[in-house]
């Protein structure tokens, strides 16, 4: 066990949350992480109510949380009511101002996790009364902004301590093993969110070809871009880009968004079809810089346990050196 404020809050054995990865983080993965001692999250993503219900059913009686995209909720706020009625272990909101949803979440008695990418947004999350604030660095796979985990996390930690906030801080972005977990704790966080490493788990819903691509890639192979969002006709706020593995599609269109817009009637269906087929040269594998730390695909429980064991060994090693 590694005991922190995060483990105390959710009665966990380990201070690890799985990222609510749209398209990869389903009920089986979330439940596997929770059974291993962390807290798993279903990636509710763009708010498909039928899919979310199916994944909650797959998780069974295992406590899991659900992640949703704040800006997308405005198009279908009933999804939030559906999720809250299922009594998830926590509600994880990212990307956009979550203020209008806080009252409903509080009324349902569900712990609120808010993911942020800047100090300003962390301050706003604390003002809203978030139980947990996830400070996400740009190394992360999927959507995010420009701040690095190494500097964002301690800056937010210092502000939370100075402000007297009771929000529990968790680090995200580039954390794929025990070194990342131990580093998160040293930076002032009470735990870590793991996404890319769990993308390459046996329980991941990602296409096998894309999981293989994530295992084969180095961190140098990733890119922050808006190309996949345009290809999927997703109207993401301009402040967010998505980190993916580079491929022929991004090599053609990254830097030529106007050209992609002109060709969208052809390129959008081509990208979507490629995603379904696992064509990694057209559709993008949505992982982060931590891809360079992945050596294999294995069960989520093994990933969580190996991460915890390595973190404990590192903390014991350097803790004993400090005492001598």
PDB file of C-alpha atoms in Angstrom, residues 169-313:
ATOM      1  CA  UNK A 169      -4.037  17.190  -6.089  1.00  0.00           C
ATOM      2  CA  UNK A 170      -3.280  14.447  -8.625  1.00  0.00           C
ATOM      3  CA  UNK A 171      -0.718  14.553 -11.435  1.00  0.00           C
ATOM      4  CA  UNK A 172      -1.306  13.510 -15.044  1.00  0.00           C
ATOM      5  CA  UNK A 173       0.774  13.524 -18.194  1.00  0.00           C
ATOM      6  CA  UNK A 174       3.674  11.220 -19.045  1.00  0.00           C
ATOM      7  CA  UNK A 175       3.197   8.860 -16.090  1.00  0.00           C
ATOM      8  CA  UNK A 176       3.620   5.255 -17.170  1.00  0.00           C
ATOM      9  CA  UNK A 177       5.495   3.460 -14.399  1.00  0.00           C
ATOM     10  CA  UNK A 178       6.633   3.638 -10.787  1.00  0.00           C
ATOM     11  CA  UNK A 179       9.150   6.357 -11.563  1.00  0.00           C
ATOM     12  CA  UNK A 180       6.334   8.597 -12.713  1.00  0.00           C
ATOM     13  CA  UNK A 181       4.189   7.778  -9.695  1.00  0.00           C
ATOM     14  CA  UNK A 182       7.035   8.421  -7.258  1.00  0.00           C
ATOM     15  CA  UNK A 183       7.905  11.645  -9.067  1.00  0.00           C
ATOM     16  CA  UNK A 184       4.276  12.773  -8.847  1.00  0.00           C
ATOM     17  CA  UNK A 185       4.335  12.352  -5.092  1.00  0.00           C
ATOM     18  CA  UNK A 186       7.639  14.212  -4.809  1.00  0.00           C
ATOM     19  CA  UNK A 187       6.193  17.090  -6.866  1.00  0.00           C
ATOM     20  CA  UNK A 188       3.435  17.543  -4.312  1.00  0.00           C
ATOM     21  CA  UNK A 189       0.626  15.443  -5.774  1.00  0.00           C
ATOM     22  CA  UNK A 190      -1.240  12.797  -3.802  1.00  0.00           C
ATOM     23  CA  UNK A 191      -1.403  10.348  -6.699  1.00  0.00           C
ATOM     24  CA  UNK A 192      -1.259   9.966 -10.446  1.00  0.00           C
ATOM     25  CA  UNK A 193      -3.494   9.435 -13.456  1.00  0.00           C
ATOM     26  CA  UNK A 194      -2.266   6.812 -15.914  1.00  0.00           C
ATOM     27  CA  UNK A 195      -3.586   6.800 -19.459  1.00  0.00           C
ATOM     28  CA  UNK A 196      -1.176   5.838 -22.232  1.00  0.00           C
ATOM     29  CA  UNK A 197       0.253   2.844 -20.347  1.00  0.00           C
ATOM     30  CA  UNK A 198      -3.238   1.475 -19.730  1.00  0.00           C
ATOM     31  CA  UNK A 199      -4.166   2.128 -23.362  1.00  0.00           C
ATOM     32  CA  UNK A 200      -1.789  -0.775 -24.013  1.00  0.00           C
ATOM     33  CA  UNK A 201      -3.509  -3.139 -21.577  1.00  0.00           C
ATOM     34  CA  UNK A 202      -5.347  -6.352 -22.335  1.00  0.00           C
ATOM     35  CA  UNK A 203      -8.629  -4.733 -21.298  1.00  0.00           C
ATOM     36  CA  UNK A 204      -8.257  -1.671 -23.522  1.00  0.00           C
ATOM     37  CA  UNK A 205     -10.964  -1.158 -26.142  1.00  0.00           C
ATOM     38  CA  UNK A 206      -8.499   0.382 -28.608  1.00  0.00           C
ATOM     39  CA  UNK A 207      -7.928  -1.456 -31.871  1.00  0.00           C
ATOM     40  CA  UNK A 208      -5.163  -4.083 -31.679  1.00  0.00           C
ATOM     41  CA  UNK A 209      -3.217  -2.327 -34.445  1.00  0.00           C
ATOM     42  CA  UNK A 210      -3.231   0.934 -32.524  1.00  0.00           C
ATOM     43  CA  UNK A 211      -2.155  -0.753 -29.328  1.00  0.00           C
ATOM     44  CA  UNK A 212       0.708  -2.366 -31.253  1.00  0.00           C
ATOM     45  CA  UNK A 213       1.634   1.064 -32.613  1.00  0.00           C
ATOM     46  CA  UNK A 214       1.706   2.515 -29.092  1.00  0.00           C
ATOM     47  CA  UNK A 215       4.037  -0.255 -27.921  1.00  0.00           C
ATOM     48  CA  UNK A 216       6.365   0.237 -30.901  1.00  0.00           C
ATOM     49  CA  UNK A 217       6.490   4.049 -30.673  1.00  0.00           C
ATOM     50  CA  UNK A 218       8.919   6.324 -28.897  1.00  0.00           C
ATOM     51  CA  UNK A 219       7.960   9.592 -27.267  1.00  0.00           C
ATOM     52  CA  UNK A 220       9.461  11.352 -30.278  1.00  0.00           C
ATOM     53  CA  UNK A 221       6.727   9.848 -32.438  1.00  0.00           C
ATOM     54  CA  UNK A 222       3.941  11.863 -30.811  1.00  0.00           C
ATOM     55  CA  UNK A 223       2.542  15.213 -31.875  1.00  0.00           C
ATOM     56  CA  UNK A 224       0.112  17.810 -30.561  1.00  0.00           C
ATOM     57  CA  UNK A 225      -2.274  18.748 -33.364  1.00  0.00           C
ATOM     58  CA  UNK A 226      -5.881  19.540 -34.222  1.00  0.00           C
ATOM     59  CA  UNK A 227      -5.904  17.438 -37.389  1.00  0.00           C
ATOM     60  CA  UNK A 228      -7.781  14.412 -35.935  1.00  0.00           C
ATOM     61  CA  UNK A 229     -10.451  16.668 -34.461  1.00  0.00           C
ATOM     62  CA  UNK A 230     -11.129  18.309 -37.795  1.00  0.00           C
ATOM     63  CA  UNK A 231     -11.098  14.885 -39.467  1.00  0.00           C
ATOM     64  CA  UNK A 232     -13.755  13.714 -37.001  1.00  0.00           C
ATOM     65  CA  UNK A 233     -15.721  16.969 -37.379  1.00  0.00           C
ATOM     66  CA  UNK A 234     -15.396  17.634 -33.660  1.00  0.00           C
ATOM     67  CA  UNK A 235     -15.669  21.292 -32.697  1.00  0.00           C
ATOM     68  CA  UNK A 236     -13.126  21.360 -29.890  1.00  0.00           C
ATOM     69  CA  UNK A 237     -12.423  24.749 -28.256  1.00  0.00           C
ATOM     70  CA  UNK A 238      -9.347  26.296 -29.816  1.00  0.00           C
ATOM     71  CA  UNK A 239      -7.302  26.196 -26.636  1.00  0.00           C
ATOM     72  CA  UNK A 240      -7.076  22.384 -26.748  1.00  0.00           C
ATOM     73  CA  UNK A 241      -5.114  20.189 -29.128  1.00  0.00           C
ATOM     74  CA  UNK A 242      -4.778  16.402 -29.095  1.00  0.00           C
ATOM     75  CA  UNK A 243      -1.576  14.387 -28.687  1.00  0.00           C
ATOM     76  CA  UNK A 244      -1.410  11.436 -31.068  1.00  0.00           C
ATOM     77  CA  UNK A 245       1.182   9.365 -32.898  1.00  0.00           C
ATOM     78  CA  UNK A 246       2.353  10.930 -36.124  1.00  0.00           C
ATOM     79  CA  UNK A 247       1.367   9.170 -39.327  1.00  0.00           C
ATOM     80  CA  UNK A 248       0.882   9.821 -43.028  1.00  0.00           C
ATOM     81  CA  UNK A 249      -2.340  11.717 -42.342  1.00  0.00           C
ATOM     82  CA  UNK A 250      -0.775  14.199 -39.926  1.00  0.00           C
ATOM     83  CA  UNK A 251       2.312  14.544 -42.109  1.00  0.00           C
ATOM     84  CA  UNK A 252       0.021  15.642 -44.927  1.00  0.00           C
ATOM     85  CA  UNK A 253      -2.359  17.908 -43.043  1.00  0.00           C
ATOM     86  CA  UNK A 254      -0.618  19.204 -39.895  1.00  0.00           C
ATOM     87  CA  UNK A 255       0.229  22.765 -40.856  1.00  0.00           C
ATOM     88  CA  UNK A 256      -2.381  22.825 -43.605  1.00  0.00           C
ATOM     89  CA  UNK A 257      -5.658  22.996 -41.716  1.00  0.00           C
ATOM     90  CA  UNK A 258      -7.198  25.177 -44.402  1.00  0.00           C
ATOM     91  CA  UNK A 259      -6.392  22.530 -46.975  1.00  0.00           C
ATOM     92  CA  UNK A 260      -7.917  19.834 -44.774  1.00  0.00           C
ATOM     93  CA  UNK A 261     -11.050  21.934 -44.379  1.00  0.00           C
ATOM     94  CA  UNK A 262     -11.341  22.168 -48.165  1.00  0.00           C
ATOM     95  CA  UNK A 263     -10.905  18.384 -48.497  1.00  0.00           C
ATOM     96  CA  UNK A 264     -13.040  17.428 -45.501  1.00  0.00           C
ATOM     97  CA  UNK A 265     -15.847  15.733 -47.448  1.00  0.00           C
ATOM     98  CA  UNK A 266     -13.323  13.154 -48.620  1.00  0.00           C
ATOM     99  CA  UNK A 267     -10.920  13.045 -45.692  1.00  0.00           C
ATOM    100  CA  UNK A 268     -13.430  12.846 -42.821  1.00  0.00           C
ATOM    101  CA  UNK A 269     -15.049   9.552 -43.900  1.00  0.00           C
ATOM    102  CA  UNK A 270     -11.599   8.192 -44.806  1.00  0.00           C
ATOM    103  CA  UNK A 271     -10.271   8.907 -41.312  1.00  0.00           C
ATOM    104  CA  UNK A 272     -13.337   7.443 -39.564  1.00  0.00           C
ATOM    105  CA  UNK A 273     -13.234   4.285 -41.691  1.00  0.00           C
ATOM    106  CA  UNK A 274      -9.528   3.916 -40.971  1.00  0.00           C
ATOM    107  CA  UNK A 275     -10.156   4.188 -37.233  1.00  0.00           C
ATOM    108  CA  UNK A 276     -12.650   1.331 -37.374  1.00  0.00           C
ATOM    109  CA  UNK A 277     -10.257  -0.756 -39.489  1.00  0.00           C
ATOM    110  CA  UNK A 278      -7.199  -0.024 -37.363  1.00  0.00           C
ATOM    111  CA  UNK A 279      -5.347   1.660 -40.231  1.00  0.00           C
ATOM    112  CA  UNK A 280      -2.681   3.518 -38.268  1.00  0.00           C
ATOM    113  CA  UNK A 281      -1.358   5.423 -41.290  1.00  0.00           C
ATOM    114  CA  UNK A 282      -4.647   7.293 -41.692  1.00  0.00           C
ATOM    115  CA  UNK A 283      -6.348   7.245 -38.283  1.00  0.00           C
ATOM    116  CA  UNK A 284      -4.221   8.423 -35.376  1.00  0.00           C
ATOM    117  CA  UNK A 285      -3.311   6.406 -32.309  1.00  0.00           C
ATOM    118  CA  UNK A 286      -4.285   8.646 -29.402  1.00  0.00           C
ATOM    119  CA  UNK A 287      -1.475   8.248 -26.874  1.00  0.00           C
ATOM    120  CA  UNK A 288       1.117  10.502 -25.303  1.00  0.00           C
ATOM    121  CA  UNK A 289       4.869  10.783 -24.868  1.00  0.00           C
ATOM    122  CA  UNK A 290       4.769   7.907 -22.385  1.00  0.00           C
ATOM    123  CA  UNK A 291       4.464   5.579 -25.388  1.00  0.00           C
ATOM    124  CA  UNK A 292       8.251   5.515 -25.293  1.00  0.00           C
ATOM    125  CA  UNK A 293       8.091   3.804 -21.888  1.00  0.00           C
ATOM    126  CA  UNK A 294       5.809   0.959 -22.996  1.00  0.00           C
ATOM    127  CA  UNK A 295       7.467  -2.358 -23.798  1.00  0.00           C
ATOM    128  CA  UNK A 296       4.504  -4.736 -23.989  1.00  0.00           C
ATOM    129  CA  UNK A 297       0.766  -5.237 -23.744  1.00  0.00           C
ATOM    130  CA  UNK A 298      -0.350  -6.929 -20.548  1.00  0.00           C
ATOM    131  CA  UNK A 299      -3.248  -7.067 -18.058  1.00  0.00           C
ATOM    132  CA  UNK A 300      -4.144  -3.826 -16.310  1.00  0.00           C
ATOM    133  CA  UNK A 301      -3.677  -5.434 -12.900  1.00  0.00           C
ATOM    134  CA  UNK A 302      -0.068  -6.248 -13.780  1.00  0.00           C
ATOM    135  CA  UNK A 303       0.553  -2.662 -14.898  1.00  0.00           C
ATOM    136  CA  UNK A 304      -0.868  -1.250 -11.671  1.00  0.00           C
ATOM    137  CA  UNK A 305       1.028  -3.671  -9.445  1.00  0.00           C
ATOM    138  CA  UNK A 306       4.352  -3.198 -11.228  1.00  0.00           C
ATOM    139  CA  UNK A 307       3.917   0.577 -11.045  1.00  0.00           C
ATOM    140  CA  UNK A 308       3.221   0.427  -7.317  1.00  0.00           C
ATOM    141  CA  UNK A 309       6.110  -1.966  -6.626  1.00  0.00           C
ATOM    142  CA  UNK A 310       8.583   0.210  -8.513  1.00  0.00           C
ATOM    143  CA  UNK A 311       7.367   3.385  -6.810  1.00  0.00           C
ATOM    144  CA  UNK A 312       7.599   1.805  -3.356  1.00  0.00           C
ATOM    145  CA  UNK A 313      11.117   0.545  -4.053  1.00  0.00           C
TER     146      UNK A 313
END
